[in-house]
């Protein structure tokens, strides 16, 4: 049936719903997936009920990640019964890890695509539309980013992510990343700079460089003089007019080069915030985790970073209840936290990931692990509050990102990555202004424009 009042050469757009789990890299990847499917006629929508295609961009880091994906998929059965043309896809790290198993276990799934194959989405979608099931979890040698060009001229929020490297060669004994994201690969600096300039043209003023092991970055330099380090890349971004703030995450202590430490003291656009996971404070456990650093070497590193940038705010990741962790080992983690003083942290109860070395080892009593997690989180919360409370009366610079919940309120991020809200602020989204902190709350600061 054709609609005679409209241009029949242009089919109605198909609707795409992407649900994103996990880290910022998945947020970045979901944006690129939406853009990759644009030429196939897709526009993004906000709910699965409206969609012609649902993509789950999954994360494998958390406990029972795969089981959660299967139960989420099961919930789409009703939608598929109502709308037989609905296509369902699984992307991200669970797709990479489980691959054909997903196809076997869940007949609802039409498409499975691993993180290195997103540029092939249009072909996979076409195959799925044709009625076949499509699977791509290869690690193709070509650079997927080259095929995932951002849509021209679409305006962007003032803060954006930009992936500069993927994968990891560290093989921490608990972690699936080296298996799901593969070996460490850095993008050439020239492409990153071009993407940064493009983001700035579209209104972006703050860029967070992303990588599973971002400070191991060693991409082809933009000056023909060999590979660049992350610090060299940051210095080049520092020269991009219109870009005001640079951040990067996540870093490994062993890749914190002298030039990167120095950049924290000297590079004016590099923000005074560093996410530097240590995972544990007991050398015995760190060794069992295959972390290749000690608590002592980490603390010395923090001292050097603070010597370069005294006001830097540190955050970390911690795992409690790693196999064989004793109360004494756990105390060493608390001691390390006391010594370092974090501005914020993520903490997790260890849970085994199939295929990783630690998964074969005897686990700690779950009630004991719960108790340790609570004690660790209480300590971190206390430190977080101390840092926040000490900021009251002082000034920070805030980039405003969106209106707040209350009328007239605007919310943004401080240079230290605190959420800051200002009542009755006469500012626009993207403005960077000095703000005096007047109050410290549980998860945010209240301020007034200076
Ligand atoms: N169990 C618990 N936490 C984990 N993480 C990674 N793998 C596991 C696991 N098997 C945590 C680490 C890492 C963060 C992203 O997730 O702390 O830094
Ligand atoms: Fe996983 Fe990070 Fe260790 Fe790499 S460095 S294996 S990403 S925890």
PDB file of N, CA and C in Angstrom, residues 18-94:
ATOM      1  N   UNK A  18      18.503   1.430  21.799  1.00  0.00           N
ATOM      2  CA  UNK A  18      19.736   0.825  22.335  1.00  0.00           C
ATOM      3  C   UNK A  18      19.733   0.959  23.844  1.00  0.00           C
ATOM      4  N   UNK A  19      19.907  -0.162  24.522  1.00  0.00           N
ATOM      5  CA  UNK A  19      20.054  -0.121  25.980  1.00  0.00           C
ATOM      6  C   UNK A  19      21.523  -0.369  26.309  1.00  0.00           C
ATOM      7  N   UNK A  20      22.117   0.580  27.027  1.00  0.00           N
ATOM      8  CA  UNK A  20      23.553   0.526  27.282  1.00  0.00           C
ATOM      9  C   UNK A  20      23.842   0.161  28.733  1.00  0.00           C
ATOM     10  N   UNK A  21      24.671  -0.843  28.909  1.00  0.00           N
ATOM     11  CA  UNK A  21      25.122  -1.239  30.251  1.00  0.00           C
ATOM     12  C   UNK A  21      26.598  -0.886  30.370  1.00  0.00           C
ATOM     13  N   UNK A  22      27.065  -0.726  31.624  1.00  0.00           N
ATOM     14  CA  UNK A  22      28.498  -0.709  31.873  1.00  0.00           C
ATOM     15  C   UNK A  22      29.168   0.630  31.731  1.00  0.00           C
ATOM     16  N   UNK A  23      30.360   0.581  31.148  1.00  0.00           N
ATOM     17  CA  UNK A  23      31.289   1.706  31.251  1.00  0.00           C
ATOM     18  C   UNK A  23      31.024   2.780  30.206  1.00  0.00           C
ATOM     19  N   UNK A  24      31.822   3.870  30.323  1.00  0.00           N
ATOM     20  CA  UNK A  24      31.670   4.980  29.374  1.00  0.00           C
ATOM     21  C   UNK A  24      32.008   4.560  27.954  1.00  0.00           C
ATOM     22  N   UNK A  25      32.890   3.546  27.840  1.00  0.00           N
ATOM     23  CA  UNK A  25      33.219   3.130  26.476  1.00  0.00           C
ATOM     24  C   UNK A  25      31.985   2.555  25.781  1.00  0.00           C
ATOM     25  N   UNK A  26      31.138   1.899  26.549  1.00  0.00           N
ATOM     26  CA  UNK A  26      29.897   1.406  25.956  1.00  0.00           C
ATOM     27  C   UNK A  26      28.970   2.553  25.558  1.00  0.00           C
ATOM     28  N   UNK A  27      28.960   3.638  26.355  1.00  0.00           N
ATOM     29  CA  UNK A  27      28.151   4.813  25.996  1.00  0.00           C
ATOM     30  C   UNK A  27      28.634   5.358  24.650  1.00  0.00           C
ATOM     31  N   UNK A  28      29.951   5.479  24.537  1.00  0.00           N
ATOM     32  CA  UNK A  28      30.566   5.961  23.291  1.00  0.00           C
ATOM     33  C   UNK A  28      30.211   5.015  22.141  1.00  0.00           C
ATOM     34  N   UNK A  29      30.366   3.716  22.374  1.00  0.00           N
ATOM     35  CA  UNK A  29      30.082   2.734  21.322  1.00  0.00           C
ATOM     36  C   UNK A  29      28.614   2.770  20.901  1.00  0.00           C
ATOM     37  N   UNK A  30      27.703   2.977  21.865  1.00  0.00           N
ATOM     38  CA  UNK A  30      26.279   3.009  21.511  1.00  0.00           C
ATOM     39  C   UNK A  30      25.986   4.180  20.572  1.00  0.00           C
ATOM     40  N   UNK A  31      26.614   5.318  20.847  1.00  0.00           N
ATOM     41  CA  UNK A  31      26.437   6.474  19.948  1.00  0.00           C
ATOM     42  C   UNK A  31      26.919   6.126  18.542  1.00  0.00           C
ATOM     43  N   UNK A  32      28.097   5.467  18.481  1.00  0.00           N
ATOM     44  CA  UNK A  32      28.650   5.108  17.161  1.00  0.00           C
ATOM     45  C   UNK A  32      27.753   4.080  16.457  1.00  0.00           C
ATOM     46  N   UNK A  33      27.162   3.166  17.217  1.00  0.00           N
ATOM     47  CA  UNK A  33      26.290   2.153  16.598  1.00  0.00           C
ATOM     48  C   UNK A  33      25.061   2.822  16.003  1.00  0.00           C
ATOM     49  N   UNK A  34      24.499   3.785  16.751  1.00  0.00           N
ATOM     50  CA  UNK A  34      23.325   4.500  16.247  1.00  0.00           C
ATOM     51  C   UNK A  34      23.687   5.223  14.956  1.00  0.00           C
ATOM     52  N   UNK A  35      24.878   5.821  14.939  1.00  0.00           N
ATOM     53  CA  UNK A  35      25.314   6.537  13.748  1.00  0.00           C
ATOM     54  C   UNK A  35      25.565   5.580  12.583  1.00  0.00           C
ATOM     55  N   UNK A  36      26.139   4.414  12.884  1.00  0.00           N
ATOM     56  CA  UNK A  36      26.411   3.435  11.820  1.00  0.00           C
ATOM     57  C   UNK A  36      25.119   2.962  11.163  1.00  0.00           C
ATOM     58  N   UNK A  37      24.042   2.893  11.953  1.00  0.00           N
ATOM     59  CA  UNK A  37      22.774   2.391  11.403  1.00  0.00           C
ATOM     60  C   UNK A  37      21.923   3.515  10.793  1.00  0.00           C
ATOM     61  N   UNK A  38      22.379   4.760  10.926  1.00  0.00           N
ATOM     62  CA  UNK A  38      21.658   5.890  10.309  1.00  0.00           C
ATOM     63  C   UNK A  38      21.426   5.686   8.817  1.00  0.00           C
ATOM     64  N   UNK A  39      22.491   5.389   8.052  1.00  0.00           N
ATOM     65  CA  UNK A  39      22.312   5.191   6.604  1.00  0.00           C
ATOM     66  C   UNK A  39      21.394   4.015   6.259  1.00  0.00           C
ATOM     67  N   UNK A  40      21.180   3.082   7.175  1.00  0.00           N
ATOM     68  CA  UNK A  40      20.232   1.986   6.925  1.00  0.00           C
ATOM     69  C   UNK A  40      18.801   2.421   7.245  1.00  0.00           C
ATOM     70  N   UNK A  41      18.629   3.693   7.590  1.00  0.00           N
ATOM     71  CA  UNK A  41      17.281   4.228   7.790  1.00  0.00           C
ATOM     72  C   UNK A  41      16.797   4.230   9.224  1.00  0.00           C
ATOM     73  N   UNK A  42      17.717   4.121  10.179  1.00  0.00           N
ATOM     74  CA  UNK A  42      17.290   4.055  11.584  1.00  0.00           C
ATOM     75  C   UNK A  42      17.397   5.408  12.283  1.00  0.00           C
ATOM     76  N   UNK A  43      16.405   5.694  13.110  1.00  0.00           N
ATOM     77  CA  UNK A  43      16.498   6.808  14.055  1.00  0.00           C
ATOM     78  C   UNK A  43      16.317   6.223  15.456  1.00  0.00           C
ATOM     79  N   UNK A  44      16.976   6.861  16.431  1.00  0.00           N
ATOM     80  CA  UNK A  44      16.905   6.334  17.795  1.00  0.00           C
ATOM     81  C   UNK A  44      15.620   6.726  18.490  1.00  0.00           C
ATOM     82  N   UNK A  45      15.066   5.813  19.260  1.00  0.00           N
ATOM     83  CA  UNK A  45      13.878   6.104  20.067  1.00  0.00           C
ATOM     84  C   UNK A  45      14.175   5.731  21.524  1.00  0.00           C
ATOM     85  N   UNK A  46      13.280   6.184  22.420  1.00  0.00           N
ATOM     86  CA  UNK A  46      13.561   6.054  23.846  1.00  0.00           C
ATOM     87  C   UNK A  46      12.979   4.832  24.530  1.00  0.00           C
ATOM     88  N   UNK A  47      12.241   3.978  23.814  1.00  0.00           N
ATOM     89  CA  UNK A  47      11.683   2.811  24.500  1.00  0.00           C
ATOM     90  C   UNK A  47      11.642   1.595  23.577  1.00  0.00           C
ATOM     91  N   UNK A  48      11.771   0.405  24.147  1.00  0.00           N
ATOM     92  CA  UNK A  48      11.766  -0.810  23.324  1.00  0.00           C
ATOM     93  C   UNK A  48      10.423  -1.048  22.632  1.00  0.00           C
ATOM     94  N   UNK A  49       9.334  -0.545  23.250  1.00  0.00           N
ATOM     95  CA  UNK A  49       7.994  -0.780  22.671  1.00  0.00           C
ATOM     96  C   UNK A  49       7.859  -0.162  21.280  1.00  0.00           C
ATOM     97  N   UNK A  50       8.532   0.997  21.072  1.00  0.00           N
ATOM     98  CA  UNK A  50       8.407   1.686  19.776  1.00  0.00           C
ATOM     99  C   UNK A  50       9.304   1.070  18.707  1.00  0.00           C
ATOM    100  N   UNK A  51      10.278   0.259  19.121  1.00  0.00           N
ATOM    101  CA  UNK A  51      11.413  -0.046  18.247  1.00  0.00           C
ATOM    102  C   UNK A  51      11.121  -1.095  17.172  1.00  0.00           C
ATOM    103  N   UNK A  52      11.848  -0.944  16.034  1.00  0.00           N
ATOM    104  CA  UNK A  52      11.913  -2.000  15.014  1.00  0.00           C
ATOM    105  C   UNK A  52      13.167  -2.841  15.228  1.00  0.00           C
ATOM    106  N   UNK A  53      14.090  -2.270  15.972  1.00  0.00           N
ATOM    107  CA  UNK A  53      15.282  -3.040  16.326  1.00  0.00           C
ATOM    108  C   UNK A  53      15.712  -2.650  17.735  1.00  0.00           C
ATOM    109  N   UNK A  54      15.983  -3.665  18.560  1.00  0.00           N
ATOM    110  CA  UNK A  54      16.474  -3.433  19.917  1.00  0.00           C
ATOM    111  C   UNK A  54      17.896  -3.969  19.990  1.00  0.00           C
ATOM    112  N   UNK A  55      18.809  -3.125  20.458  1.00  0.00           N
ATOM    113  CA  UNK A  55      20.187  -3.577  20.664  1.00  0.00           C
ATOM    114  C   UNK A  55      20.524  -3.468  22.144  1.00  0.00           C
ATOM    115  N   UNK A  56      21.001  -4.550  22.709  1.00  0.00           N
ATOM    116  CA  UNK A  56      21.508  -4.488  24.081  1.00  0.00           C
ATOM    117  C   UNK A  56      23.030  -4.377  23.994  1.00  0.00           C
ATOM    118  N   UNK A  57      23.567  -3.243  24.468  1.00  0.00           N
ATOM    119  CA  UNK A  57      25.023  -3.083  24.483  1.00  0.00           C
ATOM    120  C   UNK A  57      25.508  -3.494  25.871  1.00  0.00           C
ATOM    121  N   UNK A  58      26.010  -4.707  25.958  1.00  0.00           N
ATOM    122  CA  UNK A  58      26.192  -5.375  27.254  1.00  0.00           C
ATOM    123  C   UNK A  58      27.578  -5.181  27.849  1.00  0.00           C
ATOM    124  N   UNK A  59      27.653  -5.452  29.144  1.00  0.00           N
ATOM    125  CA  UNK A  59      28.904  -5.342  29.901  1.00  0.00           C
ATOM    126  C   UNK A  59      29.134  -6.668  30.609  1.00  0.00           C
ATOM    127  N   UNK A  60      30.378  -7.120  30.615  1.00  0.00           N
ATOM    128  CA  UNK A  60      30.672  -8.423  31.210  1.00  0.00           C
ATOM    129  C   UNK A  60      31.394  -8.308  32.545  1.00  0.00           C
ATOM    130  N   UNK A  61      31.596  -7.076  33.023  1.00  0.00           N
ATOM    131  CA  UNK A  61      32.405  -6.875  34.235  1.00  0.00           C
ATOM    132  C   UNK A  61      31.660  -7.342  35.488  1.00  0.00           C
ATOM    133  N   UNK A  62      30.388  -7.026  35.549  1.00  0.00           N
ATOM    134  CA  UNK A  62      29.656  -7.280  36.793  1.00  0.00           C
ATOM    135  C   UNK A  62      29.224  -8.736  36.937  1.00  0.00           C
ATOM    136  N   UNK A  63      28.793  -9.028  38.158  1.00  0.00           N
ATOM    137  CA  UNK A  63      28.368 -10.373  38.515  1.00  0.00           C
ATOM    138  C   UNK A  63      27.192 -10.841  37.653  1.00  0.00           C
ATOM    139  N   UNK A  64      27.198 -12.077  37.259  1.00  0.00           N
ATOM    140  CA  UNK A  64      26.110 -12.700  36.524  1.00  0.00           C
ATOM    141  C   UNK A  64      25.668 -11.871  35.320  1.00  0.00           C
ATOM    142  N   UNK A  65      26.647 -11.239  34.661  1.00  0.00           N
ATOM    143  CA  UNK A  65      26.311 -10.338  33.553  1.00  0.00           C
ATOM    144  C   UNK A  65      25.536 -11.087  32.463  1.00  0.00           C
ATOM    145  N   UNK A  66      26.027 -12.276  32.113  1.00  0.00           N
ATOM    146  CA  UNK A  66      25.383 -13.014  31.015  1.00  0.00           C
ATOM    147  C   UNK A  66      23.957 -13.408  31.405  1.00  0.00           C
ATOM    148  N   UNK A  67      23.788 -13.859  32.666  1.00  0.00           N
ATOM    149  CA  UNK A  67      22.440 -14.269  33.096  1.00  0.00           C
ATOM    150  C   UNK A  67      21.459 -13.105  33.005  1.00  0.00           C
ATOM    151  N   UNK A  68      21.950 -11.906  33.370  1.00  0.00           N
ATOM    152  CA  UNK A  68      21.073 -10.731  33.311  1.00  0.00           C
ATOM    153  C   UNK A  68      20.678 -10.428  31.874  1.00  0.00           C
ATOM    154  N   UNK A  69      21.593 -10.641  30.952  1.00  0.00           N
ATOM    155  CA  UNK A  69      21.269 -10.407  29.536  1.00  0.00           C
ATOM    156  C   UNK A  69      20.196 -11.396  29.085  1.00  0.00           C
ATOM    157  N   UNK A  70      20.341 -12.670  29.478  1.00  0.00           N
ATOM    158  CA  UNK A  70      19.337 -13.662  29.066  1.00  0.00           C
ATOM    159  C   UNK A  70      17.961 -13.315  29.641  1.00  0.00           C
ATOM    160  N   UNK A  71      17.933 -12.843  30.878  1.00  0.00           N
ATOM    161  CA  UNK A  71      16.605 -12.548  31.438  1.00  0.00           C
ATOM    162  C   UNK A  71      16.022 -11.291  30.793  1.00  0.00           C
ATOM    163  N   UNK A  72      16.873 -10.324  30.486  1.00  0.00           N
ATOM    164  CA  UNK A  72      16.408  -9.118  29.769  1.00  0.00           C
ATOM    165  C   UNK A  72      15.853  -9.511  28.388  1.00  0.00           C
ATOM    166  N   UNK A  73      16.560 -10.400  27.703  1.00  0.00           N
ATOM    167  CA  UNK A  73      16.111 -10.835  26.375  1.00  0.00           C
ATOM    168  C   UNK A  73      14.754 -11.529  26.470  1.00  0.00           C
ATOM    169  N   UNK A  74      14.601 -12.341  27.514  1.00  0.00           N
ATOM    170  CA  UNK A  74      13.343 -13.077  27.700  1.00  0.00           C
ATOM    171  C   UNK A  74      12.158 -12.122  27.782  1.00  0.00           C
ATOM    172  N   UNK A  75      12.420 -10.929  28.357  1.00  0.00           N
ATOM    173  CA  UNK A  75      11.335  -9.960  28.502  1.00  0.00           C
ATOM    174  C   UNK A  75      10.864  -9.387  27.170  1.00  0.00           C
ATOM    175  N   UNK A  76      11.658  -9.559  26.126  1.00  0.00           N
ATOM    176  CA  UNK A  76      11.252  -9.024  24.824  1.00  0.00           C
ATOM    177  C   UNK A  76      10.366  -9.995  24.041  1.00  0.00           C
ATOM    178  N   UNK A  77      10.107 -11.165  24.616  1.00  0.00           N
ATOM    179  CA  UNK A  77       9.329 -12.174  23.888  1.00  0.00           C
ATOM    180  C   UNK A  77       7.961 -11.632  23.480  1.00  0.00           C
ATOM    181  N   UNK A  78       7.294 -10.967  24.430  1.00  0.00           N
ATOM    182  CA  UNK A  78       5.962 -10.426  24.164  1.00  0.00           C
ATOM    183  C   UNK A  78       5.984  -9.428  23.012  1.00  0.00           C
ATOM    184  N   UNK A  79       7.016  -8.569  23.021  1.00  0.00           N
ATOM    185  CA  UNK A  79       7.125  -7.549  21.962  1.00  0.00           C
ATOM    186  C   UNK A  79       7.293  -8.210  20.605  1.00  0.00           C
ATOM    187  N   UNK A  80       8.092  -9.261  20.579  1.00  0.00           N
ATOM    188  CA  UNK A  80       8.359  -9.944  19.316  1.00  0.00           C
ATOM    189  C   UNK A  80       7.106 -10.682  18.824  1.00  0.00           C
ATOM    190  N   UNK A  81       6.321 -11.186  19.765  1.00  0.00           N
ATOM    191  CA  UNK A  81       5.060 -11.844  19.376  1.00  0.00           C
ATOM    192  C   UNK A  81       4.125 -10.836  18.704  1.00  0.00           C
ATOM    193  N   UNK A  82       4.095  -9.604  19.293  1.00  0.00           N
ATOM    194  CA  UNK A  82       3.222  -8.568  18.726  1.00  0.00           C
ATOM    195  C   UNK A  82       3.730  -8.070  17.384  1.00  0.00           C
ATOM    196  N   UNK A  83       5.049  -8.012  17.257  1.00  0.00           N
ATOM    197  CA  UNK A  83       5.679  -7.375  16.097  1.00  0.00           C
ATOM    198  C   UNK A  83       6.722  -8.327  15.531  1.00  0.00           C
ATOM    199  N   UNK A  84       6.327  -9.252  14.661  1.00  0.00           N
ATOM    200  CA  UNK A  84       7.265 -10.274  14.185  1.00  0.00           C
ATOM    201  C   UNK A  84       8.487  -9.695  13.456  1.00  0.00           C
ATOM    202  N   UNK A  85       8.353  -8.451  12.923  1.00  0.00           N
ATOM    203  CA  UNK A  85       9.494  -7.850  12.216  1.00  0.00           C
ATOM    204  C   UNK A  85      10.540  -7.258  13.148  1.00  0.00           C
ATOM    205  N   UNK A  86      10.223  -7.217  14.419  1.00  0.00           N
ATOM    206  CA  UNK A  86      11.172  -6.665  15.384  1.00  0.00           C
ATOM    207  C   UNK A  86      12.465  -7.491  15.367  1.00  0.00           C
ATOM    208  N   UNK A  87      13.597  -6.784  15.254  1.00  0.00           N
ATOM    209  CA  UNK A  87      14.890  -7.476  15.296  1.00  0.00           C
ATOM    210  C   UNK A  87      15.561  -7.195  16.638  1.00  0.00           C
ATOM    211  N   UNK A  88      16.178  -8.229  17.184  1.00  0.00           N
ATOM    212  CA  UNK A  88      16.826  -8.081  18.488  1.00  0.00           C
ATOM    213  C   UNK A  88      18.300  -8.445  18.367  1.00  0.00           C
ATOM    214  N   UNK A  89      19.149  -7.534  18.841  1.00  0.00           N
ATOM    215  CA  UNK A  89      20.593  -7.763  18.740  1.00  0.00           C
ATOM    216  C   UNK A  89      21.275  -7.641  20.075  1.00  0.00           C
ATOM    217  N   UNK A  90      22.378  -8.368  20.228  1.00  0.00           N
ATOM    218  CA  UNK A  90      23.203  -8.260  21.426  1.00  0.00           C
ATOM    219  C   UNK A  90      24.590  -7.810  20.992  1.00  0.00           C
ATOM    220  N   UNK A  91      25.060  -6.707  21.605  1.00  0.00           N
ATOM    221  CA  UNK A  91      26.384  -6.174  21.297  1.00  0.00           C
ATOM    222  C   UNK A  91      27.184  -6.124  22.592  1.00  0.00           C
ATOM    223  N   UNK A  92      28.416  -5.646  22.516  1.00  0.00           N
ATOM    224  CA  UNK A  92      29.209  -5.450  23.735  1.00  0.00           C
ATOM    225  C   UNK A  92      29.935  -6.704  24.186  1.00  0.00           C
ATOM    226  N   UNK A  93      30.395  -6.664  25.423  1.00  0.00           N
ATOM    227  CA  UNK A  93      31.335  -7.686  25.900  1.00  0.00           C
ATOM    228  C   UNK A  93      30.684  -9.042  26.170  1.00  0.00           C
ATOM    229  N   UNK A  94      29.397  -9.063  26.520  1.00  0.00           N
ATOM    230  CA  UNK A  94      28.749 -10.374  26.679  1.00  0.00           C
ATOM    231  C   UNK A  94      28.604 -11.020  25.301  1.00  0.00           C
TER     232      UNK A  94
END
